[in-house]
Short mmCIF file of C-alpha atoms in Angstrom, two decimals:
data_model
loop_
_atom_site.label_atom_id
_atom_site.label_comp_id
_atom_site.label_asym_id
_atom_site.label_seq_id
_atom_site.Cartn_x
_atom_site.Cartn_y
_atom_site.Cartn_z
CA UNK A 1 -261.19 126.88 -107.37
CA UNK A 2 -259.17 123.64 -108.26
CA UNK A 3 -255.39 123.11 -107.86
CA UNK A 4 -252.86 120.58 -108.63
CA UNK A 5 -250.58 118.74 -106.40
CA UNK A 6 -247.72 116.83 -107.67
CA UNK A 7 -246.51 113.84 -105.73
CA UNK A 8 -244.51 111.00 -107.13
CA UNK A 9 -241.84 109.30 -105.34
CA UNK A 10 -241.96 106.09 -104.02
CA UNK A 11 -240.30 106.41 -100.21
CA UNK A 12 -238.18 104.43 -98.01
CA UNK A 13 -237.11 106.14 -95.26
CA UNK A 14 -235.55 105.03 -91.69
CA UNK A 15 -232.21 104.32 -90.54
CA UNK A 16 -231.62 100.79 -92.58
CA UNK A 17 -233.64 101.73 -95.35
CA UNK A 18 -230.37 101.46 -97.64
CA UNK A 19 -230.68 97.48 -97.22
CA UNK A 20 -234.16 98.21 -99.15
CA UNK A 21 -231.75 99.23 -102.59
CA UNK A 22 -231.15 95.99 -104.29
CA UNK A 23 -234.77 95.23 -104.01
CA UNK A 24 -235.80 98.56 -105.94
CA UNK A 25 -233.40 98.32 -108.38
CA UNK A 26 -234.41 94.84 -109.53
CA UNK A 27 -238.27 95.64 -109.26
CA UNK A 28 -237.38 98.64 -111.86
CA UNK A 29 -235.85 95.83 -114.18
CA UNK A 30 -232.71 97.92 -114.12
CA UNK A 31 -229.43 96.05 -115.78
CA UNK A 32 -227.03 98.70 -116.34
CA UNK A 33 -226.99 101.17 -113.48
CA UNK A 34 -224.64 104.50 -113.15
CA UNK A 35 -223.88 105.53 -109.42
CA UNK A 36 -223.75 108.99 -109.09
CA UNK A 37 -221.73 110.66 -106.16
CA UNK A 38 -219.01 112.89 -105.43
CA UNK A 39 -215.67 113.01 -103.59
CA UNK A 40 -217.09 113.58 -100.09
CA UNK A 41 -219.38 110.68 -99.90
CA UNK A 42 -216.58 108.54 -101.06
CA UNK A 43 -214.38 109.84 -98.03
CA UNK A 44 -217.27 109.17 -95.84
CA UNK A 45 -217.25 105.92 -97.33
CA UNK A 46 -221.02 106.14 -97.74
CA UNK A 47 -220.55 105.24 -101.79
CA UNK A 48 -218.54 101.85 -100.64
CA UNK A 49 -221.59 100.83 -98.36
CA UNK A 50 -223.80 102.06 -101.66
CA UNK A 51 -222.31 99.92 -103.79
CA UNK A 52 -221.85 97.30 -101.59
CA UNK A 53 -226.02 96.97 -101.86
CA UNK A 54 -225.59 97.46 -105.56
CA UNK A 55 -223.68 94.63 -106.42
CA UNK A 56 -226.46 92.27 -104.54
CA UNK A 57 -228.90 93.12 -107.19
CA UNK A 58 -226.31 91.43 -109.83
CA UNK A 59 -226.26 94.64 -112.52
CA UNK A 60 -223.40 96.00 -114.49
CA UNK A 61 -222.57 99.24 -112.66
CA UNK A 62 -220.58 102.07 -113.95
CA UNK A 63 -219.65 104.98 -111.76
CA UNK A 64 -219.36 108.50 -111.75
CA UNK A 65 -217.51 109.96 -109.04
CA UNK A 66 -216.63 113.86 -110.30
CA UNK A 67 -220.13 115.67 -109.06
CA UNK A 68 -219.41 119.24 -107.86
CA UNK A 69 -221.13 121.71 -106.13
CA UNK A 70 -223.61 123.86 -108.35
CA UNK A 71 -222.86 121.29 -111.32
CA UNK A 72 -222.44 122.36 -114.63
CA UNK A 73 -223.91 121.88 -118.09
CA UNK A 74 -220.12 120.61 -118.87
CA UNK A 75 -219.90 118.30 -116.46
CA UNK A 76 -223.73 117.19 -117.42
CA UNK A 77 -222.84 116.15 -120.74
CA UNK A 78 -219.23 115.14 -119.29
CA UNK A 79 -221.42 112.32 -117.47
CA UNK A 80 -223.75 111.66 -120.12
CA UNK A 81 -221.26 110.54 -122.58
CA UNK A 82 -219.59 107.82 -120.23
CA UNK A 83 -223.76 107.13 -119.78
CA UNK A 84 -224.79 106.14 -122.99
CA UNK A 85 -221.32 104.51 -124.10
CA UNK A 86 -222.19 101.73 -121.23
CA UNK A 87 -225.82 101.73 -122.05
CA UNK A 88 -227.20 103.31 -118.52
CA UNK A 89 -231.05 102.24 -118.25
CA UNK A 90 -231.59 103.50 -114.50
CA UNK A 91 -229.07 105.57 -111.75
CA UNK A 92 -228.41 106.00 -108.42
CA UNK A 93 -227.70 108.90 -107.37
CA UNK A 94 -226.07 109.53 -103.60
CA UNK A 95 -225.38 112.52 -101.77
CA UNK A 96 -226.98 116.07 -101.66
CA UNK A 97 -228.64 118.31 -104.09
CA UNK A 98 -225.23 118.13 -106.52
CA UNK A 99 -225.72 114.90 -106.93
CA UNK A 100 -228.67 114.05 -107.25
CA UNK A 101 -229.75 117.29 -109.64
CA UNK A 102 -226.66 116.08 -111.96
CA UNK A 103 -228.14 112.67 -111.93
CA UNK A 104 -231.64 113.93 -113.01
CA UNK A 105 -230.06 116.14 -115.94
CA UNK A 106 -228.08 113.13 -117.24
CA UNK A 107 -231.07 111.17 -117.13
CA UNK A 108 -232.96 113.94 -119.29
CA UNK A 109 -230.49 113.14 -121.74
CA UNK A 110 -230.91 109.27 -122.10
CA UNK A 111 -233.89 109.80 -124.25
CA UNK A 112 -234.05 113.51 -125.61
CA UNK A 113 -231.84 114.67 -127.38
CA UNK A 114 -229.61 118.02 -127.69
CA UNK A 115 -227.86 119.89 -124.32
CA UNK A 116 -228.87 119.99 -121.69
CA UNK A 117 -229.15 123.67 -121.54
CA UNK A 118 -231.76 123.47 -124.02
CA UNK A 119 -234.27 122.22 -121.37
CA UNK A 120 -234.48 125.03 -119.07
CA UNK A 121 -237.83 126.51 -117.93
CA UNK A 122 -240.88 124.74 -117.14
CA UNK A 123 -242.02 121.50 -118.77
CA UNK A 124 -239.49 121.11 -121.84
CA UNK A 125 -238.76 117.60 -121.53
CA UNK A 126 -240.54 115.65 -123.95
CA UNK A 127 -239.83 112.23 -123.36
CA UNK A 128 -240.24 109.73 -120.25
CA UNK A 129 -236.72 108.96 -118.94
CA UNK A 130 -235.33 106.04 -116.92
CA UNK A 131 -235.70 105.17 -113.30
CA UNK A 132 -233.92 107.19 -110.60
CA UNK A 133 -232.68 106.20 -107.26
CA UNK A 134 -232.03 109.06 -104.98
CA UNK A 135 -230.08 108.27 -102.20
CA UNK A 136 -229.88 111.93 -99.64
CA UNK A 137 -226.99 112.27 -97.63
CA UNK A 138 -228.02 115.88 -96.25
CA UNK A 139 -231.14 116.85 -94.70
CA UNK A 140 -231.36 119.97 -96.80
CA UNK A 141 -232.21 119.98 -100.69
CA UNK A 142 -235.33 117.95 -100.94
CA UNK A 143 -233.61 117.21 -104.16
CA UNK A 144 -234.49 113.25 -103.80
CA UNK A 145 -238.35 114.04 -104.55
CA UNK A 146 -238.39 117.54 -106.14
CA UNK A 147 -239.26 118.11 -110.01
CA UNK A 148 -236.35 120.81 -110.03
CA UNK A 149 -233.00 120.59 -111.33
CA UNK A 150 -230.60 123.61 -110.90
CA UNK A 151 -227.25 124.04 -112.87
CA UNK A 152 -224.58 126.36 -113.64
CA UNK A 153 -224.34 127.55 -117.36
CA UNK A 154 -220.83 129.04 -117.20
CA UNK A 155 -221.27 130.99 -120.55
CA UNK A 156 -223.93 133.04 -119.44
CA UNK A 157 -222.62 132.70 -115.81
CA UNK A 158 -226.21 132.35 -114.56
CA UNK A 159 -227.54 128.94 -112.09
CA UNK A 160 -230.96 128.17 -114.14
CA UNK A 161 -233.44 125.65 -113.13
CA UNK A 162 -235.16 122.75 -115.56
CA UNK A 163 -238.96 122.16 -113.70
CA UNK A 164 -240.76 119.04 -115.09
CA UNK A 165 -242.47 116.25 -113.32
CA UNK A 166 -240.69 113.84 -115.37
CA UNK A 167 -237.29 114.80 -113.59
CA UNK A 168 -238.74 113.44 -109.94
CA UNK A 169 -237.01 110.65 -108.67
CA UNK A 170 -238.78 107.42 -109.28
CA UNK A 171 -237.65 106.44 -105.70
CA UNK A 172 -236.50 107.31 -102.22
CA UNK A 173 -233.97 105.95 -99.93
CA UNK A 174 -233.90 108.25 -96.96
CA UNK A 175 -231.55 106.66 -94.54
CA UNK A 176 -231.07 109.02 -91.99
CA UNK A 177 -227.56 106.88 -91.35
CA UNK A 178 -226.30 108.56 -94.53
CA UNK A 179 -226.18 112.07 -92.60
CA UNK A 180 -224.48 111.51 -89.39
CA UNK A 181 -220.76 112.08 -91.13
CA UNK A 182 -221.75 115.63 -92.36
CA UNK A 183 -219.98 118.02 -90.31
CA UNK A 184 -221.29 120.55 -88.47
CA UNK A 185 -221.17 123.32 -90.84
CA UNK A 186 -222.92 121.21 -93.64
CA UNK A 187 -225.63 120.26 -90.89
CA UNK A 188 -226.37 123.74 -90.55
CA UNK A 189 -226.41 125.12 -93.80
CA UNK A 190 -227.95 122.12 -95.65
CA UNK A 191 -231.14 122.63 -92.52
CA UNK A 192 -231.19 126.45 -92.98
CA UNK A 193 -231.76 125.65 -97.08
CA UNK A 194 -234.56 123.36 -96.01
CA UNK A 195 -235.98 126.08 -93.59
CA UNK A 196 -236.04 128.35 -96.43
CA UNK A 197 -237.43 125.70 -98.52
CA UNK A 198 -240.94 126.07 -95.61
CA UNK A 199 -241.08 129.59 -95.15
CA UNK A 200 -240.49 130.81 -98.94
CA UNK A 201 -243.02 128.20 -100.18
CA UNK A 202 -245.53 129.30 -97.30
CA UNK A 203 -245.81 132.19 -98.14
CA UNK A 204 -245.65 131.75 -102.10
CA UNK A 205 -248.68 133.62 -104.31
CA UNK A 206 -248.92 129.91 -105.44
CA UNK A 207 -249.14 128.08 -102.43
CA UNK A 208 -252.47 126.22 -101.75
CA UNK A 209 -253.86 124.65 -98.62
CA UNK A 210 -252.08 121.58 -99.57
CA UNK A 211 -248.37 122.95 -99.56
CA UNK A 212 -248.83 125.41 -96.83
CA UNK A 213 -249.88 121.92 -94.87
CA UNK A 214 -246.51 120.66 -95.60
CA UNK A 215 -244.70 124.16 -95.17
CA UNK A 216 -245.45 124.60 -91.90
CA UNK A 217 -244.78 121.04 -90.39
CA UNK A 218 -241.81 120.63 -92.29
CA UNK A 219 -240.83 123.97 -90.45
CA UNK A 220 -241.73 123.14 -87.16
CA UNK A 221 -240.00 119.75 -87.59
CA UNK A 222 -236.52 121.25 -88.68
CA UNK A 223 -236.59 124.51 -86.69
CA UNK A 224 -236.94 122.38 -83.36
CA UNK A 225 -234.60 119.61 -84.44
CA UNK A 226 -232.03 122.14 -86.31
CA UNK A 227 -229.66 123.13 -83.47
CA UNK A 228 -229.58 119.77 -81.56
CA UNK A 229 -228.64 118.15 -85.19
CA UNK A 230 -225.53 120.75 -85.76
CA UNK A 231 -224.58 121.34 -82.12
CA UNK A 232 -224.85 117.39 -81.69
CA UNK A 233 -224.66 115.91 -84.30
CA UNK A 234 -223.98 112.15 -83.29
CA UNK A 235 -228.04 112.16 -82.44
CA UNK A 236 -229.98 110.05 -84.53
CA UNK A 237 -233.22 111.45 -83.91
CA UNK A 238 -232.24 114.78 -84.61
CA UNK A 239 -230.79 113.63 -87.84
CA UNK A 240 -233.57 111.73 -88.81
CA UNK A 241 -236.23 114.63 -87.81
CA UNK A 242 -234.09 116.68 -89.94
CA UNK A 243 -234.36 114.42 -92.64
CA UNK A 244 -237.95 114.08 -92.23
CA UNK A 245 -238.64 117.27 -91.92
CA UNK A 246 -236.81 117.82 -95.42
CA UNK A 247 -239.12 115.32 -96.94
CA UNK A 248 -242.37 116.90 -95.82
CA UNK A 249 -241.11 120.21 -96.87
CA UNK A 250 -239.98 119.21 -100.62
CA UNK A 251 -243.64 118.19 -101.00
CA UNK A 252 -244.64 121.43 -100.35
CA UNK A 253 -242.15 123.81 -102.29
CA UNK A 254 -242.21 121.83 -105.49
CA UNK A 255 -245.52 122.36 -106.18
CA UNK A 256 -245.49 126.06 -104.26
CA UNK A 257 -242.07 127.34 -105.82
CA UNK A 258 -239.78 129.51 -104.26
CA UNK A 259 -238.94 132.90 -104.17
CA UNK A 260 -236.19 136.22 -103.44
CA UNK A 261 -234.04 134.16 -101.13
CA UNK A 262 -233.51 132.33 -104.15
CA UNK A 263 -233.35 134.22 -106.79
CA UNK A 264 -230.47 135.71 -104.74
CA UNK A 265 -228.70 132.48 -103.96
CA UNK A 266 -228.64 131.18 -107.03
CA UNK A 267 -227.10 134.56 -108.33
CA UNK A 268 -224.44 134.18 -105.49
CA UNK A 269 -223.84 130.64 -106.37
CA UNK A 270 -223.26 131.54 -110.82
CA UNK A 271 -221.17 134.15 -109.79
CA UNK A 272 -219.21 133.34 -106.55
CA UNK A 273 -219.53 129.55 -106.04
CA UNK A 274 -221.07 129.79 -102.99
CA UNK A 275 -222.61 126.78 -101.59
CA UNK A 276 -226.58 126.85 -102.22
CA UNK A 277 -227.76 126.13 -98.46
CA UNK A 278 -225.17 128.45 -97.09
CA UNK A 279 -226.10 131.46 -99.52
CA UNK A 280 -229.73 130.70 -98.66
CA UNK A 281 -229.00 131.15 -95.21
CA UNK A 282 -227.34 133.84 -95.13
CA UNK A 283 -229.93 136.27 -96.46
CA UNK A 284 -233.16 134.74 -96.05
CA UNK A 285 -233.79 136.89 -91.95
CA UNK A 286 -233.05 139.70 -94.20
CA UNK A 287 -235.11 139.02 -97.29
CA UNK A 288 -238.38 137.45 -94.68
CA UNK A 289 -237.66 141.15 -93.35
CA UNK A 290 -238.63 142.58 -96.57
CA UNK A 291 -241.21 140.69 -97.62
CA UNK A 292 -243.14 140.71 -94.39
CA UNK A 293 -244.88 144.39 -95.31
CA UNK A 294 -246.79 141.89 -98.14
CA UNK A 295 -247.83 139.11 -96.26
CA UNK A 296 -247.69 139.62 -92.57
CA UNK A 297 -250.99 137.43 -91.68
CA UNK A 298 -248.70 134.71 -93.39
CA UNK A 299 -245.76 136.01 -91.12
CA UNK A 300 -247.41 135.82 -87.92
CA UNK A 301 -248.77 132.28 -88.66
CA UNK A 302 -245.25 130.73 -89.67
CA UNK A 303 -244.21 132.29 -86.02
CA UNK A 304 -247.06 130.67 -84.72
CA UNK A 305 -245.82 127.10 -85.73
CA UNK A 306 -242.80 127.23 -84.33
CA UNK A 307 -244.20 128.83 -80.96
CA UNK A 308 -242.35 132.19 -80.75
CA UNK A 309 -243.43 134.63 -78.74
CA UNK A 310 -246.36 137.72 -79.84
CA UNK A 311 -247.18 140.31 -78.51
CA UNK A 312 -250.81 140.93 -80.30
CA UNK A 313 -249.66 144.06 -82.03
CA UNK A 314 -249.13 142.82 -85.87
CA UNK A 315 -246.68 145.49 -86.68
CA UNK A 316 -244.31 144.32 -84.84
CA UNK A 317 -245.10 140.50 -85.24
CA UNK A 318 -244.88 140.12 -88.47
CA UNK A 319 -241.39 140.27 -87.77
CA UNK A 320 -240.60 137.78 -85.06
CA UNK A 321 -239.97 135.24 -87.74
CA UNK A 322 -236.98 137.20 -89.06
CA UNK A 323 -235.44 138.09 -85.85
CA UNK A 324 -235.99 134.14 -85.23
CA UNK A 325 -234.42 133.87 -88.04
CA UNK A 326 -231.30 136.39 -87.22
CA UNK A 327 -230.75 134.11 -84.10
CA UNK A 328 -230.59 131.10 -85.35
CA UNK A 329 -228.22 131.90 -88.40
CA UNK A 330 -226.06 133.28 -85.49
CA UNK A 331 -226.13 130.37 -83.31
CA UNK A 332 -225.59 128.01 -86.01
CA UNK A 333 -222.20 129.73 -87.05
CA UNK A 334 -224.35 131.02 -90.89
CA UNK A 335 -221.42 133.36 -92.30
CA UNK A 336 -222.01 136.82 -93.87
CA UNK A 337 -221.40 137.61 -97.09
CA UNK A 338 -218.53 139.42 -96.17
CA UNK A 339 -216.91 136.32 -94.77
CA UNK A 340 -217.86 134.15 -97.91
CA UNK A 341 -215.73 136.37 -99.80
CA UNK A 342 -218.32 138.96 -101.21
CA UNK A 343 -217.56 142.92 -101.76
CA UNK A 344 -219.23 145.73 -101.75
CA UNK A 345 -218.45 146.41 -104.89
CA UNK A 346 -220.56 143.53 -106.11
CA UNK A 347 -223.52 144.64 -105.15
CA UNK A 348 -224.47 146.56 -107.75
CA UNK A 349 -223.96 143.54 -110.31
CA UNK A 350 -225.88 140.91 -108.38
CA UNK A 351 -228.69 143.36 -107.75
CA UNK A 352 -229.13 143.49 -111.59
CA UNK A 353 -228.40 139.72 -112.01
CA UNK A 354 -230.76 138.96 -109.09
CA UNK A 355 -233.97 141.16 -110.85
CA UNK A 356 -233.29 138.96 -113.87
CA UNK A 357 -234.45 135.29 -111.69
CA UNK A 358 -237.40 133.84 -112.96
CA UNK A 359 -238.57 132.37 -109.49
CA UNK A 360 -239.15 136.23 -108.27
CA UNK A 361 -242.15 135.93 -109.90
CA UNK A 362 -243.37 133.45 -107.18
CA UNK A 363 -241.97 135.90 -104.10
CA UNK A 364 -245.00 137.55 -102.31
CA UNK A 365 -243.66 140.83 -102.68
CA UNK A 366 -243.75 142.39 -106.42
CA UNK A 367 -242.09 144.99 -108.03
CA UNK A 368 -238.44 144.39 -106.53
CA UNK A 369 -235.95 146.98 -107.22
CA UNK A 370 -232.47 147.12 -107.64
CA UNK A 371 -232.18 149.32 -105.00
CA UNK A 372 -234.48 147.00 -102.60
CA UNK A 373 -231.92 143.84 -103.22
CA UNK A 374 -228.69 146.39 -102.54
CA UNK A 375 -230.15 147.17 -99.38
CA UNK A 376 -231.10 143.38 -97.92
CA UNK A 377 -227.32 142.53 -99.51
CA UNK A 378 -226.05 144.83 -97.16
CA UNK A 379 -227.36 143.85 -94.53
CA UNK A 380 -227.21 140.16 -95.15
CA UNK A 381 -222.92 141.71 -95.25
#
């Protein structure tokens, strides 16, 4: 049996790396580049430093500072508009998965035509687009080498993804410098999205011995680097394990997909806003919980990386990843749905919403009810 394995990005990673930018951009014969970024890198002042590297490669540079979280189609063609009226021929896009997914969809639209929202799905871009710089400022998305891009379409009030290999970044600049202003509570839940990232793609029906090889050392990387990076988060090595550890993972779960945690999240996200790493968080003990009755060899090995204790008996082990799991959401200050804002009374919508996610199709455990998703949203609560 044969299987494919999607790589493409070319990688520069290390605290200094950024110093590596003008170089790229003038071996990609860029000569009018868009910066991508949003608000909170600019406070940072990690876009001033960008730019500052920019300028050195002598290119016209226009930039786009109005990325928000779980971007839009509006604000994709908002961006692509002010793109191709100064000409754009390459980006750089800086900061986390907002940013750089809003970049990619842009760039769809330099060279195929229509809205964006006609892309989603797998493999519906048709043409080659222009060169991508993705610069991460989170250790969480995997974003900067991932063939994903997910928006919001606010008509149908649904977060869809667009999956082709053309969207991959054509480069990497993984400066682990870029993450030490995050605050705690961005540390944690950008990590816990990675996490989920490792353990959903581990135990995908499409993994293959080449993404569960990235799975579980991008796990054991970020779950022993995780609480020293939020708890302490002025320690470089932490930070750049984390990032790291992000890396490793996104080669794995690109080419493994996903599953229930997100289908959930990105039904929390269209409907509520909530941040993608934090939503992730929040229900993935509960939803490893469920799905550990399908795959509990898989279980017990993902416990295995990260050295938690068994007792021998599988019935019970196959759940020492979730309560894991329930611990470290704790310790790392992961809010509950009910503190994000969620009722009760939503339940029952999201449940439906939630059975209607494509990337279900990749979760280990089939045949999801309603009733199964009401009942791990109340406890996730």
């Amino acid at each position: 049996m044969s299987y494919n394995f999607f790589v493409k990005s070319d990688i520069e990673f290390g605290r200094g790396a950024a110093e590596k930018l003008p170089e790229v951009i003038k071996a990609n014969g860029i000569k009018n580049v868009m910066v991508i970024y949003d608000q909170g890198v600019k406070a940072a002042g990690i876009s001033e430093k960008v730019l500052d590297q920019v300028k050195k490669a002598d290119v016209n540079v226009t930039v786009f500072d109005k990325v928000l979280p779980n971007p839009s189609n509006e604000l994709v063609e908002e961006a692509a508009v002010i793109a191709k009226e100064a000409n754009v021929d390459g980006f750089v896009a800086v900061g986390g998965g907002s940013s750089i997914d809003l970049a990619k969809a842009v760039n769809v639209l330099m060279t195929n035509p229509g809205k964006i929202g006609e892309y989603g799905g797998m493999n519906m871009v048709k043409n080659p687009v222009h060169p991508l710089i993705a610069i991460p400022t989170t250790a969480g998305t995997s974003s900067e080498i991932t063939n994903v891009v997910a928006l919001i379409d606010t008509e149908k009030v649904i977060k869809y993804v667009i999956i082709d290999n053309k969207l991959t970044p054509s480069h990497v600049i993984a400066d682990p410098e870029f993450t030490k202003t995050m605050p705690a509570s961005v540390t944690a839940a950008t990590g816990m999205d990675a996490i989920t990232h490792a353990v959903e793609s581990y135990i995908s029906n499409m993994a293959t011995p080449m993404t569960e090889y990235n799975s579980l050392k991008g796990l054991n990387i970020l779950y022993n680097n995780i609480r020293t990076a939020v708890h302490n988060g002025s320690d470089m090595d932490a930070r750049e394990q984390m990032m790291l550890g992000c890396v490793i993972t996104g080669f794995g779960f690109s080419n493994a997909n996903l599953g229930l945690v997100h289908g959930i999240a990105h039904t929390l996200s269209a409907h509520f806003g909530l941040a993608h790493g934090m939503a992730n968080a929040t229900v993935l003990p509960y939803v490893m919980e469920f799905n550990a009755e399908s795959c509990p060899e898989k279980m017990v090995e993902l416990a295995k990386d990260i050295d938690l204790p068994l007792t021998g008996n599988m019935d019970e082990d196959k759940y020492a990843l979730a309560n894991a799991l329930k611990d470290l959401t704790k310790d790392l200050g992961i809010k509950t749905l009910s503190e994000q804002g969620i009722q009760e009374k939503d339940f029952d919508m999201l449940a439906e919403d939630v059975l209607k996610e494509p990337v279900l199709g990749f979760n280990p455990r089939q045949n999801i009810t309603k009733e199964q998703v009401i009942e791990i949203l109340k406890k996730a609560f």
